[in-house]
Coordinates of C-alpha atoms and ligand atoms in Angstrom, one line a residue:
M150 CA -145.8 108.5 57.6
K151 CA -142.4 107.0 57.1
K152 CA -139.5 108.9 58.7
I153 CA -137.0 110.8 56.6
V154 CA -133.4 109.4 56.9
K155 CA -131.0 111.4 59.0
P156 CA -127.2 111.2 59.2
N157 CA -125.9 108.7 61.8
E158 CA -129.3 107.1 62.4
P159 CA -130.4 103.7 61.2
L160 CA -131.7 103.8 57.7
V161 CA -134.3 101.2 58.6
E162 CA -135.3 99.7 62.0
H163 CA -137.8 96.9 61.0
I164 CA -134.9 94.6 59.9
Y165 CA -131.2 94.4 60.9
T166 CA -128.9 95.4 58.1
A167 CA -125.1 95.6 57.7
D168 CA -122.2 95.9 55.1
P169 CA -123.8 98.6 53.0
S170 CA -122.7 99.0 49.4
A171 CA -124.2 102.2 48.1
H172 CA -124.6 103.2 44.4
V173 CA -126.5 105.8 42.4
F174 CA -128.6 104.1 39.8
E175 CA -131.4 105.7 37.8
G176 CA -130.9 109.0 39.8
K177 CA -131.6 107.3 43.2
L178 CA -129.4 105.9 45.9
Y179 CA -129.6 102.2 46.2
I180 CA -128.0 100.4 49.2
Y181 CA -127.1 96.8 49.0
P182 CA -126.7 95.5 52.6
S183 CA -126.4 92.2 54.3
H184 CA -129.6 91.2 56.1
D185 CA -128.7 90.2 59.6
I186 CA -130.9 87.7 61.3
D187 CA -131.7 87.2 65.0
H188 CA -130.8 83.8 66.3
D189 CA -129.3 82.1 69.4
G190 CA -126.6 80.1 67.5
P191 CA -122.9 80.2 68.4
T192 CA -120.7 83.3 68.2
N193 CA -117.1 82.7 67.3
D194 CA -114.1 83.9 65.2
N195 CA -115.3 81.8 62.4
G196 CA -118.3 84.2 62.0
D197 CA -121.0 81.5 62.6
Q198 CA -123.2 84.3 64.1
Y199 CA -123.5 85.9 60.7
A200 CA -126.1 83.4 59.4
M201 CA -127.8 85.5 56.8
E202 CA -130.2 83.9 54.3
D203 CA -131.3 86.6 51.9
Y204 CA -130.8 90.2 50.6
H205 CA -133.2 93.1 50.8
I206 CA -132.2 96.2 48.8
L207 CA -132.9 99.6 50.3
S208 CA -133.4 102.8 48.3
I209 CA -133.6 106.5 49.0
D210 CA -134.9 109.1 46.4
N211 CA -132.8 111.8 48.1
F212 CA -132.0 112.8 51.7
N213 CA -135.4 114.4 52.2
S214 CA -137.3 111.2 51.7
P215 CA -137.8 107.9 53.6
C216 CA -135.7 104.8 53.0
V217 CA -137.6 102.1 51.2
D218 CA -137.1 98.4 51.8
N219 CA -137.7 96.8 48.3
G220 CA -138.4 93.4 49.8
E221 CA -136.5 90.1 49.3
A222 CA -134.2 90.4 46.2
L223 CA -132.5 87.0 46.4
H224 CA -132.8 84.1 48.9
L225 CA -130.3 81.3 49.6
R226 CA -132.8 78.7 48.5
D227 CA -132.6 80.1 45.0
V228 CA -128.8 79.9 44.7
P229 CA -128.0 76.4 43.5
W230 CA -124.4 76.3 44.6
A231 CA -124.7 77.9 48.1
S232 CA -125.3 76.3 51.5
K233 CA -125.3 79.2 54.0
Q234 CA -124.1 82.7 55.1
M235 CA -125.0 85.3 52.4
W236 CA -122.5 87.9 53.5
A237 CA -121.6 91.4 52.3
P238 CA -122.8 92.0 48.7
D239 CA -122.2 94.7 46.1
A240 CA -123.9 95.6 42.8
A241 CA -122.9 97.0 39.4
F242 CA -124.5 98.2 36.3
K243 CA -123.2 97.2 32.9
N244 CA -124.6 95.8 29.6
N245 CA -127.9 97.4 30.5
K246 CA -128.2 95.0 33.4
Y247 CA -127.8 95.0 37.2
Y248 CA -125.4 92.5 38.7
L249 CA -125.5 91.5 42.3
F250 CA -122.2 90.0 43.6
F251 CA -122.4 88.1 46.8
P252 CA -120.4 85.7 48.9
A253 CA -121.8 82.5 50.5
R254 CA -120.4 79.1 51.6
D255 CA -120.6 76.4 49.0
K256 CA -121.7 72.9 49.7
D257 CA -118.1 72.1 51.0
D258 CA -118.3 75.0 53.5
I259 CA -115.9 77.1 51.4
F260 CA -116.7 80.8 50.8
R261 CA -117.2 81.6 47.1
I262 CA -118.5 84.6 45.2
G263 CA -121.6 84.4 43.1
V264 CA -123.4 86.7 40.6
A265 CA -127.1 87.3 40.1
T266 CA -128.7 89.5 37.5
S267 CA -131.7 91.7 37.1
S268 CA -133.2 94.4 34.9
N269 CA -134.1 96.4 38.0
P270 CA -131.6 97.8 40.6
A271 CA -133.9 96.6 43.4
G272 CA -134.2 93.1 42.0
P273 CA -135.5 90.4 42.2
F274 CA -132.1 88.9 41.1
Q275 CA -131.7 85.6 39.3
A276 CA -128.6 83.7 40.5
E277 CA -126.2 82.0 38.1
E278 CA -126.1 78.2 38.4
N279 CA -122.5 78.2 39.8
Y280 CA -120.2 80.6 41.6
I281 CA -117.6 82.6 39.7
P282 CA -115.0 80.0 38.6
G283 CA -111.8 80.5 40.6
S284 CA -113.5 82.7 43.2
F285 CA -113.0 82.4 47.0
S286 CA -113.3 84.3 50.3
I287 CA -115.8 87.2 50.9
D288 CA -116.8 90.8 50.5
P289 CA -116.8 91.5 46.8
A290 CA -116.8 95.1 45.7
V291 CA -117.0 96.1 42.1
L292 CA -115.7 99.1 40.3
V293 CA -116.8 99.8 36.8
D294 CA -114.1 102.2 35.7
D295 CA -114.5 105.2 33.4
D296 CA -113.2 103.1 30.5
N297 CA -116.0 100.6 31.2
R298 CA -113.6 97.9 32.4
A299 CA -114.9 96.3 35.6
Y300 CA -112.8 95.0 38.6
V301 CA -113.9 93.0 41.5
Y302 CA -112.0 93.4 44.8
F303 CA -112.6 90.8 47.6
G304 CA -111.2 88.9 50.6
G305 CA -111.5 88.7 54.3
L306 CA -109.4 87.1 57.0
W307 CA -110.5 84.3 59.5
G308 CA -114.2 83.6 59.0
G309 CA -113.7 85.0 55.4
Q310 CA -110.9 82.3 54.9
L311 CA -108.6 84.6 52.9
E312 CA -105.4 83.3 54.7
K313 CA -106.3 79.7 53.7
W314 CA -105.7 80.5 50.0
Q315 CA -102.1 81.7 50.2
T316 CA -100.9 78.8 48.0
G317 CA -103.7 79.2 45.5
T318 CA -105.6 76.2 46.9
F319 CA -107.7 75.9 50.0
I320 CA -105.6 74.8 53.0
P321 CA -108.1 74.4 55.9
D322 CA -105.7 75.0 58.8
A323 CA -103.4 77.6 57.1
E324 CA -102.8 80.7 59.2
G325 CA -101.9 84.3 58.1
P326 CA -98.3 85.6 57.8
A327 CA -96.2 86.2 60.9
P328 CA -96.4 89.8 62.4
S329 CA -93.0 90.8 60.8
E330 CA -94.1 89.6 57.3
P331 CA -96.1 91.7 54.8
A332 CA -99.8 91.5 55.5
L333 CA -102.1 89.8 53.1
G334 CA -103.8 92.3 50.8
P335 CA -107.2 92.1 49.2
M336 CA -107.5 90.2 46.0
A337 CA -108.7 91.7 42.7
A338 CA -109.6 90.5 39.2
E339 CA -110.8 92.2 36.1
L340 CA -114.2 90.9 35.1
T341 CA -115.0 89.6 31.6
E342 CA -117.3 91.7 29.4
D343 CA -120.4 89.7 30.5
M344 CA -119.4 90.3 34.2
L345 CA -119.8 86.6 35.0
S346 CA -116.1 85.4 35.2
F347 CA -112.7 86.6 36.0
K348 CA -110.6 87.7 33.0
D349 CA -107.4 86.4 34.7
K350 CA -106.4 84.7 37.9
P351 CA -107.1 87.1 40.8
Q352 CA -104.0 89.0 42.0
E353 CA -103.2 90.3 45.5
I354 CA -103.3 94.1 45.9
S355 CA -100.2 95.6 47.6
I356 CA -100.7 98.2 50.3
V357 CA -97.5 100.1 51.1
D358 CA -96.4 102.9 53.4
E359 CA -95.2 106.4 52.2
D360 CA -91.7 104.9 51.7
G361 CA -93.0 102.1 49.5
K362 CA -92.6 99.4 52.2
P363 CA -95.3 96.8 52.6
I364 CA -97.7 97.2 55.5
L365 CA -96.8 94.3 57.9
A366 CA -99.2 91.7 59.3
G367 CA -98.4 92.9 62.9
D368 CA -99.4 96.5 62.1
E369 CA -103.0 96.0 63.1
E370 CA -103.9 99.7 62.9
R371 CA -103.1 99.7 59.2
R372 CA -103.1 96.2 57.8
Y373 CA -105.9 94.8 55.6
F374 CA -108.6 92.6 57.2
E375 CA -111.8 92.7 55.2
G376 CA -114.4 94.9 53.4
P377 CA -112.6 96.4 50.4
W378 CA -114.1 99.3 48.6
V379 CA -112.6 101.2 45.6
H380 CA -113.8 104.6 44.5
K381 CA -112.4 107.3 42.3
Y382 CA -111.8 110.9 43.3
N383 CA -110.1 113.4 41.0
G384 CA -108.8 110.6 38.8
K385 CA -107.1 108.7 41.6
Y386 CA -108.2 105.3 43.0
Y387 CA -109.0 105.1 46.7
L388 CA -109.0 101.6 48.3
S389 CA -110.6 101.7 51.8
Y390 CA -111.1 98.7 54.1
S391 CA -111.6 97.4 57.6
T392 CA -108.6 96.7 59.9
G393 CA -110.6 94.1 61.7
T394 CA -109.1 93.7 65.2
T395 CA -108.6 97.4 65.6
H396 CA -112.0 98.2 64.1
S397 CA -111.2 101.1 61.9
I398 CA -111.9 102.0 58.2
V399 CA -108.7 103.1 56.7
Y400 CA -107.5 103.9 53.1
G401 CA -104.7 104.2 50.6
I402 CA -104.5 105.9 47.2
S403 CA -103.1 104.7 43.8
E404 CA -102.8 105.9 40.2
N405 CA -104.0 102.4 39.1
P406 CA -107.0 100.3 39.9
L407 CA -104.8 97.3 40.8
G408 CA -102.4 99.3 43.0
P409 CA -100.0 99.5 44.6
Y410 CA -102.0 101.6 47.1
V411 CA -100.1 104.0 49.4
F412 CA -101.5 104.0 52.9
K413 CA -103.0 107.4 53.9
G414 CA -105.0 107.3 57.1
K415 CA -108.2 106.6 58.9
I416 CA -111.7 107.3 57.5
L417 CA -113.9 106.0 60.3
S418 CA -113.1 105.5 63.9
P419 CA -114.4 102.3 65.6
V420 CA -118.2 101.9 65.8
I421 CA -120.3 100.0 68.4
G422 CA -119.8 96.3 67.7
W423 CA -116.9 94.1 66.4
T424 CA -117.2 94.5 62.7
T425 CA -117.0 97.7 60.7
H426 CA -117.8 97.8 56.9
H427 CA -118.6 100.7 54.6
S428 CA -118.9 102.2 51.1
I429 CA -118.3 105.6 49.7
V430 CA -120.5 107.2 47.1
S431 CA -121.0 110.6 45.4
F432 CA -124.6 111.8 45.2
E433 CA -125.9 115.3 44.2
D434 CA -122.5 116.9 44.5
K435 CA -121.5 115.6 47.9
W436 CA -119.7 112.5 49.1
Y437 CA -121.2 110.1 51.6
L438 CA -120.0 107.3 53.8
F439 CA -122.4 104.4 54.4
Y440 CA -121.4 102.3 57.4
H441 CA -123.0 100.1 60.1
D442 CA -122.9 99.7 63.8
C443 CA -124.8 97.7 66.4
S444 CA -126.6 100.5 68.1
L445 CA -130.1 99.2 67.1
S446 CA -129.5 96.0 69.1
D447 CA -127.6 97.7 72.0
G448 CA -124.3 96.1 70.8
V449 CA -125.1 92.6 69.6
D450 CA -122.4 91.9 67.0
H451 CA -124.6 90.1 64.5
K452 CA -127.6 92.5 64.7
R453 CA -126.4 95.6 63.0
C454 CA -127.9 98.7 61.3
V455 CA -126.8 100.7 58.3
K456 CA -126.3 104.5 58.6
Y457 CA -124.8 107.2 56.5
T458 CA -122.9 110.4 57.1
E459 CA -121.2 113.0 54.8
L460 CA -117.6 112.4 53.9
K461 CA -115.2 115.3 53.3
Y462 CA -111.9 115.6 51.5
N463 CA -109.0 118.0 52.3
E464 CA -107.5 120.1 49.5
D465 CA -104.7 117.6 49.0
G466 CA -107.2 114.8 48.3
T467 CA -106.9 113.1 51.7
I468 CA -110.1 112.2 53.6
Q469 CA -111.1 113.8 56.9
T470 CA -111.5 111.2 59.7
I471 CA -115.1 110.7 60.9
D472 CA -116.2 110.0 64.4
P473 CA -119.8 109.0 64.0
Y474 CA -120.7 109.7 67.7
S475 CA -119.1 113.2 68.0
K476 CA -121.7 115.8 68.9
Ligands
LIG666 O1 -121.5 90.5 57.5 C1 -120.6 89.4 57.6 C2 -119.2 89.9 57.6 O2 -119.0 90.9 58.7 C3 -118.8 90.8 56.4 O3 -118.6 90.0 55.3 C4 -117.6 91.4 56.9 O4 -117.2 92.5 56.1 C5 -118.1 91.9 58.3 O5 -118.8 93.1 58.2

């Protein structure tokens, strides 16, 4: 008998999983995670320890049922443009098809974002021949808005190479802004109707404080690092993301999908392990946070496990901070 998933416990234990992007498709919850692998290779700020080679899609009928691993949905060997490191993916449904968006390093070791398609939310997915033209960095997250326009948000510092693209071309030794300068925001682009290209050049999303001043690069409790996620609640757009070095999931709110976003606060306090990465989804009249930590491997940064917990809003639309380990 398979075990029923419980809040704040690993969804599955037979594989390591991370970076969960959760969606409701066909009445079920589908979770699109990274598939962490066990290896003895180097660990560094470049993220070489995250050496993932494929994706397995998880699904849950409801919270009274076990979590199903639907098997290999896409493997590196079947992505013609990619060389390694299949990092945090996301999925979207449009045009009667499912689209898997995923980052990987290309043959020149530069992170790009690819798309693969399927008629089934659990795959298998068929990758496009090339990555999205003009794409770079990591952690794509797609919002298909109520008007059916689709936006992809992406970008991550250091191993994710975002700071190397500040001039619009890849500068291998470029560093991020000085602490007193505005932090880099995530990038965003509207997708074309067929979901396979950017409509326009990606633009940087601005994240500001309550006075409209940009969050600064030295403000590590609030500045953007990686893992963007945009969801809608009561007609407003919520951009949430990881602060990286301070290990929190924080968020801002905007009237527009492309911002500016006004910083609001913390959603998730630090979890076991260096990275933190999440998604937010509404299912059967409640809201849920999917996240990961390294509890399944006793704290090994690249051997993570996906979990979920309920997420609650205050009356003014702000989100209550979650401590996943509180009793
Ligand atoms: O899983 C590899 C990387 O770690 C992701 O792309 C980041 O968001 C972080 O979770």
